[in-house]
């Protein structure tokens, strides 16, 4: 369910015509429907109501400040993967109690920042990370609250780049090793074992492996409980799939149904870390057709948004519905029959710069406006300025109103951190200074 719909032949986000937004802010532009995000939050909370979870939104999916502020006001928690994300939450006044810190490569400085803000827990992913965290906490005279991220070794049947819970994944700890480490945490005065976590992958469209994974983590929790008095939470991760093209996405109720039996009598607070499912279909990207071109049998539509603005198609074959905003009606529900397939490509100087390949599209001319659907998650957050292209604005829609929450970048923004006349220093002298300073 989302709040984008064609009315009188043109596409609206809630009660705002997207054509009007494109005229106001230019293209390319990201547009998010706040009403859609709020619907998802409400429905997720309702489906899991009896389990009373803390929903920690995985903000790497979409970290727009105004969007985060809206979610924070609704009482959501947050899952962060860097001190940069923590900084965004700190600016919004989100208390540490509502923040969990994930990620396979936390630096010492990031640990210090997170301890300073009093995050609820660290999701720890390796033995060496655990040792590093124990040292940082001890140095600060603090105790770090730890949840171990374990790999239940179930196959989530998703794209290899976003499957994370297998034994040979870069993420997490093998579940049997997790048990050994959990017992080690119990012996460390600067650490406290407060939770277990798993996150088996992203864009999961089959709930069966999901339930199995949570079951295995719950079993481990039961084995540890007699010896771990501070064990307080089980975090089922995120990864709920959404509808992009043809694989049906499960409902929140279906996830709740497979998770509930494993956790309801466990006596632990249930945490979850949904990202994509809350925001993915709440966003579209608007882009204008620049040119059309034919090369042999291939037909291209060249648009003003490229892989720097939206990298999902190039990076992992992400499929996004693309359709004109005005003048061609709503896109067909199934396959678009009788339309000539085109490659929709961007202006970036890479063959991998495309938004869609062999895509049936109505005949469109230069200047026409297209909507790229389902880009609210891992869209803007993965964008770059490659080819010195300023990043697009982010616009929020709320009912019949819209607001620019992030303006389009300028060329000044692109060079703000650079200088053409850097100050060179003697490397040897620099090293000597550093040595003297530290002794
Ligand atoms: C990315 C990530 C999530 C969110 O995944 P979605 O597929 O967007 O729900 C949750 N937890 C962790 C640890 C992650 O890395």
Coordinates of C-alpha atoms and ligand atoms in Angstrom, one line a residue:
X1 CA 0.0 0.0 0.0
X2 CA 1.2 3.4 -0.8
X3 CA -0.2 6.9 -1.4
X4 CA 0.9 7.4 -5.0
X5 CA -1.9 7.2 -7.5
X6 CA -3.0 8.4 -11.0
X7 CA -5.9 10.8 -10.9
X8 CA -7.3 12.5 -14.0
X9 CA -4.4 11.1 -16.0
X10 CA -1.6 12.3 -13.8
X11 CA 0.4 11.0 -10.9
X12 CA -0.2 12.3 -7.4
X13 CA 1.7 11.8 -4.1
X14 CA -1.2 12.0 -1.6
X15 CA -2.9 15.2 -2.7
X16 CA 0.0 16.9 -4.5
X17 CA 0.5 16.5 -8.3
X18 CA 4.1 15.4 -8.9
X19 CA 4.2 17.5 -12.0
X20 CA 3.8 20.6 -9.8
X21 CA 6.7 19.5 -7.6
X22 CA 9.0 18.9 -10.6
X23 CA 8.1 22.4 -11.8
X24 CA 8.9 23.9 -8.4
X25 CA 12.2 22.1 -7.6
X26 CA 13.4 20.8 -10.9
X27 CA 14.6 17.3 -11.8
X28 CA 16.0 14.9 -10.8
X29 CA 14.2 15.0 -7.4
X30 CA 13.3 12.6 -4.7
X31 CA 9.8 12.8 -3.3
X32 CA 8.6 11.0 -0.2
X33 CA 5.1 10.5 1.0
X34 CA 5.0 11.0 4.8
X35 CA 1.5 9.5 4.9
X36 CA 2.8 6.3 3.4
X37 CA 5.6 6.0 5.9
X38 CA 3.2 6.6 8.8
X39 CA 0.8 4.0 7.5
X40 CA 3.6 1.4 7.5
X41 CA 4.6 2.3 11.0
X42 CA 1.0 2.1 12.2
X43 CA 0.4 -1.3 10.5
X44 CA 3.7 -2.8 11.7
X45 CA 2.9 -1.7 15.3
X46 CA -0.6 -3.1 15.0
X47 CA 0.6 -6.5 13.7
X48 CA 3.1 -6.9 16.5
X49 CA 1.1 -5.2 19.2
X50 CA 0.8 -8.2 21.5
X51 CA 4.6 -8.6 21.5
X52 CA 5.2 -4.9 22.3
X53 CA 8.4 -4.6 20.3
X54 CA 10.8 -1.6 20.1
X55 CA 11.0 -0.8 16.4
X56 CA 14.4 0.4 15.6
X57 CA 14.2 1.9 12.1
X58 CA 17.4 1.0 10.2
X59 CA 18.2 4.6 9.1
X60 CA 20.7 3.7 6.5
X61 CA 17.7 3.1 4.2
X62 CA 16.7 6.7 4.3
X63 CA 18.4 9.2 6.7
X64 CA 16.7 12.4 5.7
X65 CA 16.5 14.5 8.9
X66 CA 12.9 15.6 8.5
X67 CA 11.8 12.0 7.9
X68 CA 13.8 10.9 11.0
X69 CA 12.2 13.7 13.1
X70 CA 8.8 12.4 12.1
X71 CA 9.6 8.9 13.1
X72 CA 11.3 10.0 16.3
X73 CA 8.1 11.9 17.2
X74 CA 6.2 8.6 16.8
X75 CA 8.4 7.0 19.4
X76 CA 10.4 4.8 17.1
X77 CA 13.9 3.7 18.0
X78 CA 16.8 3.6 15.5
X79 CA 19.4 1.2 14.2
X80 CA 22.6 2.9 13.3
X81 CA 25.7 1.7 11.5
X82 CA 28.1 4.6 12.0
X83 CA 28.9 7.6 14.2
X84 CA 27.7 9.8 11.3
X85 CA 24.2 8.3 11.7
X86 CA 24.4 8.8 15.5
X87 CA 25.2 12.5 14.9
X88 CA 22.0 12.9 12.9
X89 CA 20.0 11.4 15.8
X90 CA 21.8 13.5 18.3
X91 CA 20.9 16.6 16.4
X92 CA 17.2 15.5 16.8
X93 CA 17.6 14.8 20.5
X94 CA 16.9 11.1 20.2
X95 CA 17.8 9.5 23.6
X96 CA 20.4 6.7 23.6
X97 CA 17.9 4.3 25.1
X98 CA 16.2 4.2 21.7
X99 CA 19.4 3.6 19.6
X100 CA 21.1 0.3 18.8
X101 CA 24.5 0.3 17.1
X102 CA 25.1 -2.3 14.4
X103 CA 27.9 -2.8 11.8
X104 CA 30.8 -5.0 11.3
X105 CA 33.5 -2.4 11.4
X106 CA 32.9 0.1 14.2
X107 CA 36.0 2.1 14.9
X108 CA 37.3 3.0 18.4
X109 CA 36.2 6.6 17.9
X110 CA 32.7 5.5 17.0
X111 CA 32.6 3.3 20.1
X112 CA 33.6 6.3 22.2
X113 CA 30.9 8.5 20.6
X114 CA 28.2 5.8 21.1
X115 CA 29.2 5.2 24.8
X116 CA 29.2 9.0 25.3
X117 CA 25.6 9.1 24.0
X118 CA 24.6 6.1 26.1
X119 CA 23.3 3.9 23.3
X120 CA 21.1 1.1 24.3
X121 CA 23.4 -1.6 23.1
X122 CA 26.2 -2.5 20.6
X123 CA 25.4 -5.3 18.2
X124 CA 28.8 -7.0 18.2
X125 CA 29.8 -9.0 15.2
X126 CA 33.3 -10.5 15.9
X127 CA 35.6 -11.6 18.7
X128 CA 38.1 -8.8 17.9
X129 CA 35.4 -6.2 18.0
X130 CA 34.3 -7.5 21.3
X131 CA 37.8 -7.2 22.7
X132 CA 38.1 -3.7 21.3
X133 CA 34.8 -2.6 22.8
X134 CA 35.9 -4.1 26.2
X135 CA 39.1 -2.0 26.1
X136 CA 37.4 1.2 25.1
X137 CA 34.8 0.8 27.8
X138 CA 37.4 0.0 30.4
X139 CA 39.5 3.0 29.4
X140 CA 36.5 5.2 29.9
X141 CA 35.6 3.6 33.2
X142 CA 32.3 2.6 31.7
X143 CA 30.4 -0.7 31.0
X144 CA 29.3 -1.4 27.5
X145 CA 26.0 -3.2 26.9
X146 CA 26.5 -5.9 24.3
X147 CA 24.2 -7.9 22.1
X148 CA 25.8 -10.6 20.0
X149 CA 24.9 -10.8 16.4
X150 CA 24.7 -14.4 15.5
X151 CA 24.2 -16.1 12.1
X152 CA 21.4 -18.7 12.4
X153 CA 22.7 -20.2 9.0
X154 CA 19.4 -20.1 7.2
X155 CA 19.2 -19.1 3.5
X156 CA 16.9 -16.1 3.1
X157 CA 16.6 -16.7 -0.7
X158 CA 17.5 -13.2 -1.6
X159 CA 20.2 -11.5 -3.8
X160 CA 23.7 -12.7 -2.8
X161 CA 24.8 -9.1 -2.1
X162 CA 22.1 -8.7 0.6
X163 CA 22.0 -12.2 2.2
X164 CA 23.8 -11.8 5.5
X165 CA 22.9 -14.6 7.8
X166 CA 24.8 -17.6 6.3
X167 CA 27.7 -19.3 8.0
X168 CA 30.2 -17.8 5.5
X169 CA 28.9 -14.3 5.6
X170 CA 31.0 -11.2 6.5
X171 CA 28.4 -10.4 9.1
X172 CA 27.8 -11.8 12.6
X173 CA 29.1 -14.8 14.4
X174 CA 28.4 -18.5 13.7
X175 CA 25.7 -19.4 16.2
X176 CA 27.8 -22.0 18.2
X177 CA 30.7 -19.6 18.4
X178 CA 28.2 -17.0 19.6
X179 CA 27.4 -19.1 22.6
X180 CA 31.1 -19.4 23.5
X181 CA 31.6 -15.7 23.2
X182 CA 28.4 -14.9 25.1
X183 CA 29.9 -16.8 28.1
X184 CA 33.1 -14.8 27.6
X185 CA 31.2 -11.5 27.8
X186 CA 29.8 -12.6 31.2
X187 CA 33.3 -12.7 32.6
X188 CA 34.3 -9.3 31.4
X189 CA 33.8 -6.5 34.0
X190 CA 33.6 -3.8 31.3
X191 CA 30.9 -5.6 29.3
X192 CA 27.3 -6.6 30.0
X193 CA 25.5 -9.2 27.9
X194 CA 22.1 -7.6 27.4
X195 CA 20.9 -9.2 24.1
X196 CA 21.1 -11.4 21.1
X197 CA 20.5 -10.2 17.6
X198 CA 20.3 -11.6 14.1
X199 CA 19.7 -10.0 10.7
X200 CA 19.6 -12.6 7.9
X201 CA 19.4 -10.4 4.9
X202 CA 17.4 -7.8 3.1
X203 CA 14.4 -7.9 0.7
X204 CA 13.2 -11.3 2.1
X205 CA 10.0 -12.3 0.6
X206 CA 9.5 -15.7 2.2
X207 CA 8.7 -15.7 5.9
X208 CA 9.7 -19.4 6.6
X209 CA 13.5 -18.8 6.9
X210 CA 12.7 -15.7 8.9
X211 CA 10.8 -17.7 11.5
X212 CA 13.5 -20.4 11.5
X213 CA 16.2 -17.9 12.1
X214 CA 14.4 -16.3 15.1
X215 CA 13.7 -19.7 16.5
X216 CA 17.4 -20.6 16.5
X217 CA 18.3 -17.3 18.2
X218 CA 15.6 -17.8 20.8
X219 CA 16.9 -21.3 21.5
X220 CA 20.3 -19.8 22.2
X221 CA 18.7 -17.3 24.5
X222 CA 17.1 -20.0 26.5
X223 CA 20.4 -21.9 26.9
X224 CA 22.1 -18.7 28.1
X225 CA 19.3 -17.3 30.3
X226 CA 20.2 -19.2 33.5
X227 CA 23.7 -17.7 33.5
X228 CA 23.0 -14.3 32.0
X229 CA 20.9 -12.3 34.4
X230 CA 21.2 -9.1 32.3
X231 CA 20.0 -10.7 29.1
X232 CA 17.0 -8.5 28.3
X233 CA 16.4 -8.4 24.5
X234 CA 16.1 -10.4 21.4
X235 CA 16.5 -8.5 18.1
X236 CA 15.0 -10.2 15.1
X237 CA 16.7 -7.7 12.6
X238 CA 15.1 -6.2 9.6
X239 CA 15.0 -7.4 6.0
X240 CA 11.2 -7.5 5.4
X241 CA 10.8 -7.6 1.6
X242 CA 8.7 -5.1 -0.4
X243 CA 6.8 -5.3 -3.7
X244 CA 9.0 -4.1 -6.6
X245 CA 7.9 -6.2 -9.5
X246 CA 6.5 -9.7 -9.3
X247 CA 7.5 -11.3 -6.0
X248 CA 4.7 -10.7 -3.6
X249 CA 5.7 -9.2 -0.3
X250 CA 4.5 -10.9 2.9
X251 CA 2.2 -8.9 5.2
X252 CA 3.4 -7.7 8.7
X253 CA 0.9 -10.2 10.1
X254 CA 2.7 -13.1 8.3
X255 CA 6.0 -12.1 9.9
X256 CA 4.4 -11.8 13.3
X257 CA 2.8 -15.2 12.9
X258 CA 6.2 -17.0 12.4
X259 CA 8.0 -15.0 15.0
X260 CA 5.4 -15.0 17.8
X261 CA 5.7 -18.7 18.9
X262 CA 9.4 -18.3 19.4
X263 CA 9.5 -15.1 21.4
X264 CA 6.2 -14.7 23.3
X265 CA 7.1 -16.6 26.4
X266 CA 10.8 -15.8 26.3
X267 CA 10.7 -13.0 28.8
X268 CA 12.9 -10.8 26.6
X269 CA 12.1 -7.4 25.0
X270 CA 11.6 -7.9 21.3
X271 CA 13.6 -5.5 19.1
X272 CA 13.4 -5.3 15.3
X273 CA 15.3 -3.2 12.7
X274 CA 13.1 -2.7 9.7
X275 CA 14.5 -0.3 7.1
X276 CA 13.3 -0.8 3.5
X277 CA 9.8 -1.9 4.4
X278 CA 8.9 1.4 6.2
X279 CA 10.2 3.8 3.5
X280 CA 10.9 1.9 0.2
X281 CA 7.6 2.4 -1.5
X282 CA 7.1 5.8 0.1
X283 CA 9.5 7.4 -2.4
X284 CA 9.6 8.2 -6.1
X285 CA 12.4 9.9 -8.1
X286 CA 11.3 12.4 -10.8
X287 CA 13.4 12.6 -13.9
X288 CA 13.0 14.2 -17.3
X289 CA 13.6 12.8 -20.7
X290 CA 16.5 14.5 -22.4
X291 CA 16.9 12.7 -25.6
X292 CA 15.9 9.6 -27.5
X293 CA 18.4 7.6 -29.6
X294 CA 18.6 4.4 -31.6
X295 CA 21.7 2.2 -31.8
X296 CA 21.2 -0.8 -34.1
X297 CA 18.1 -2.6 -32.8
X298 CA 18.5 -0.9 -29.4
X299 CA 16.4 2.0 -28.4
X300 CA 17.5 4.4 -25.6
X301 CA 15.7 7.0 -23.6
X302 CA 18.3 9.3 -22.0
X303 CA 17.1 10.9 -18.8
X304 CA 18.5 13.5 -16.4
X305 CA 19.0 11.1 -13.5
X306 CA 21.9 8.7 -13.4
X307 CA 23.5 5.9 -11.4
X308 CA 24.9 8.6 -9.1
X309 CA 21.4 9.5 -8.1
X310 CA 20.0 5.9 -7.9
X311 CA 22.5 3.1 -8.0
X312 CA 20.3 0.1 -7.2
X313 CA 19.7 -1.0 -10.8
X314 CA 23.5 -0.9 -11.5
X315 CA 24.6 -2.3 -8.2
X316 CA 22.4 -5.3 -7.8
X317 CA 20.0 -5.4 -10.6
X318 CA 17.3 -3.5 -8.6
X319 CA 14.1 -3.3 -10.6
X320 CA 12.0 -0.2 -10.3
X321 CA 8.8 0.6 -12.1
X322 CA 9.2 3.6 -14.4
X323 CA 6.3 5.4 -16.0
X324 CA 5.4 8.9 -17.3
X325 CA 3.8 11.2 -14.7
X326 CA 1.4 12.9 -17.1
X327 CA -0.4 12.0 -20.3
X328 CA -0.1 8.2 -20.6
X329 CA -2.5 7.0 -17.8
X330 CA -1.5 4.6 -15.1
X331 CA 1.0 1.8 -15.7
X332 CA -0.4 -1.6 -16.4
X333 CA -0.6 -3.9 -13.4
X334 CA 1.1 -6.9 -15.2
X335 CA 3.4 -6.9 -18.2
X336 CA 3.0 -3.9 -20.5
X337 CA 2.0 -5.6 -23.8
X338 CA 2.4 -4.0 -27.1
X339 CA 5.0 -1.4 -26.1
X340 CA 8.4 -1.3 -27.5
X341 CA 11.2 -2.0 -25.0
X342 CA 13.8 0.6 -24.3
X343 CA 16.8 1.1 -22.1
X344 CA 16.3 4.0 -19.8
X345 CA 19.8 5.4 -19.2
X346 CA 21.4 8.4 -17.4
X347 CA 24.0 11.0 -18.4
X348 CA 26.9 9.4 -16.4
X349 CA 29.9 8.2 -18.4
X350 CA 29.6 4.5 -17.6
X351 CA 28.0 1.7 -19.5
X352 CA 26.6 0.6 -16.2
X353 CA 24.7 3.8 -15.9
X354 CA 21.1 2.7 -16.4
X355 CA 17.8 2.8 -14.6
X356 CA 16.1 0.1 -16.6
X357 CA 16.9 -2.3 -19.4
X358 CA 14.5 -3.6 -22.1
X359 CA 11.6 -1.9 -20.5
X360 CA 8.3 -1.5 -22.3
X361 CA 7.5 2.2 -22.1
X362 CA 5.0 4.4 -23.9
X363 CA 6.4 6.6 -26.6
X364 CA 7.9 9.6 -24.7
X365 CA 9.5 12.8 -26.0
X366 CA 12.2 15.1 -24.7
X367 CA 10.9 17.1 -21.7
X368 CA 8.4 14.5 -20.5
X369 CA 8.5 13.7 -16.8
X370 CA 9.0 10.1 -15.6
X371 CA 8.5 8.7 -12.1
X372 CA 10.9 6.0 -10.8
X373 CA 8.9 4.1 -8.2
X374 CA 9.9 2.4 -5.0
X375 CA 13.1 4.4 -4.3
X376 CA 12.4 5.6 -0.8
X377 CA 14.9 3.1 0.6
X378 CA 18.6 2.9 -0.5
X379 CA 17.9 5.6 -3.0
X380 CA 19.2 8.9 -1.9
X381 CA 21.3 7.4 0.9
X382 CA 23.4 5.6 -1.7
X383 CA 23.7 8.5 -4.0
X384 CA 27.0 10.2 -4.9
X385 CA 28.3 13.2 -6.8
X386 CA 30.1 11.1 -9.4
X387 CA 30.7 13.1 -12.6
X388 CA 30.5 16.2 -10.4
X389 CA 26.7 16.0 -10.4
X390 CA 25.1 17.8 -7.4
X391 CA 22.8 15.4 -5.6
X392 CA 19.0 15.9 -6.1
X393 CA 16.7 17.6 -3.6
X394 CA 14.5 15.6 -1.2
X395 CA 10.9 16.7 -1.0
X396 CA 8.3 15.6 1.6
X397 CA 4.6 15.4 0.9
X398 CA 2.1 15.6 3.7
X399 CA -1.5 15.6 2.6
X400 CA -2.0 18.5 0.2
X401 CA 1.3 20.2 1.2
X402 CA 4.9 19.6 0.2
X403 CA 8.2 20.9 1.6
X404 CA 11.8 20.8 0.5
X405 CA 13.6 18.8 3.3
X406 CA 17.0 18.9 1.5
X407 CA 17.7 21.4 -1.2
X408 CA 19.5 20.5 -4.4
X409 CA 23.2 20.6 -3.9
X410 CA 25.1 23.4 -5.6
X411 CA 28.5 23.5 -7.3
X412 CA 29.8 25.4 -4.2
X413 CA 28.7 22.4 -2.0
X414 CA 30.7 20.1 -4.3
X415 CA 34.0 21.9 -3.7
X416 CA 33.4 23.1 -0.1
X417 CA 35.8 20.6 1.4
X418 CA 38.5 21.0 -1.2
X419 CA 41.4 23.3 -1.9
X420 CA 43.3 23.8 -5.1
X421 CA 46.4 25.0 -3.1
X422 CA 47.0 22.5 -0.3
X423 CA 49.8 23.1 2.2
X424 CA 52.5 20.5 1.9
X425 CA 54.4 19.4 5.0
X426 CA 57.6 17.4 5.3
X427 CA 56.4 13.8 6.0
X428 CA 59.5 13.0 8.1
X429 CA 59.0 16.1 10.3
X430 CA 55.4 15.4 10.7
X431 CA 56.1 11.9 11.9
X432 CA 58.7 13.3 14.4
X433 CA 56.1 15.8 15.8
X434 CA 53.6 13.1 16.3
X435 CA 56.1 10.9 18.1
X436 CA 57.1 13.8 20.4
X437 CA 53.5 14.7 21.1
X438 CA 52.6 11.2 22.2
X439 CA 55.7 10.7 24.5
Ligands
LIG1 C1 20.6 -2.9 6.7 C2 20.2 -3.5 8.0 C3 18.9 -3.5 8.4 C4 17.7 -3.1 7.6 O1 17.5 -3.9 6.5 P1 16.2 -3.7 5.6 O2 16.3 -4.8 4.6 O3 16.3 -2.4 5.0 O4 15.0 -3.9 6.5 C5 18.7 -4.0 9.7 N1 19.7 -4.4 10.5 C6 20.9 -4.4 10.1 C7 22.0 -4.9 11.1 C8 21.3 -3.9 8.9 O5 22.6 -3.9 8.5

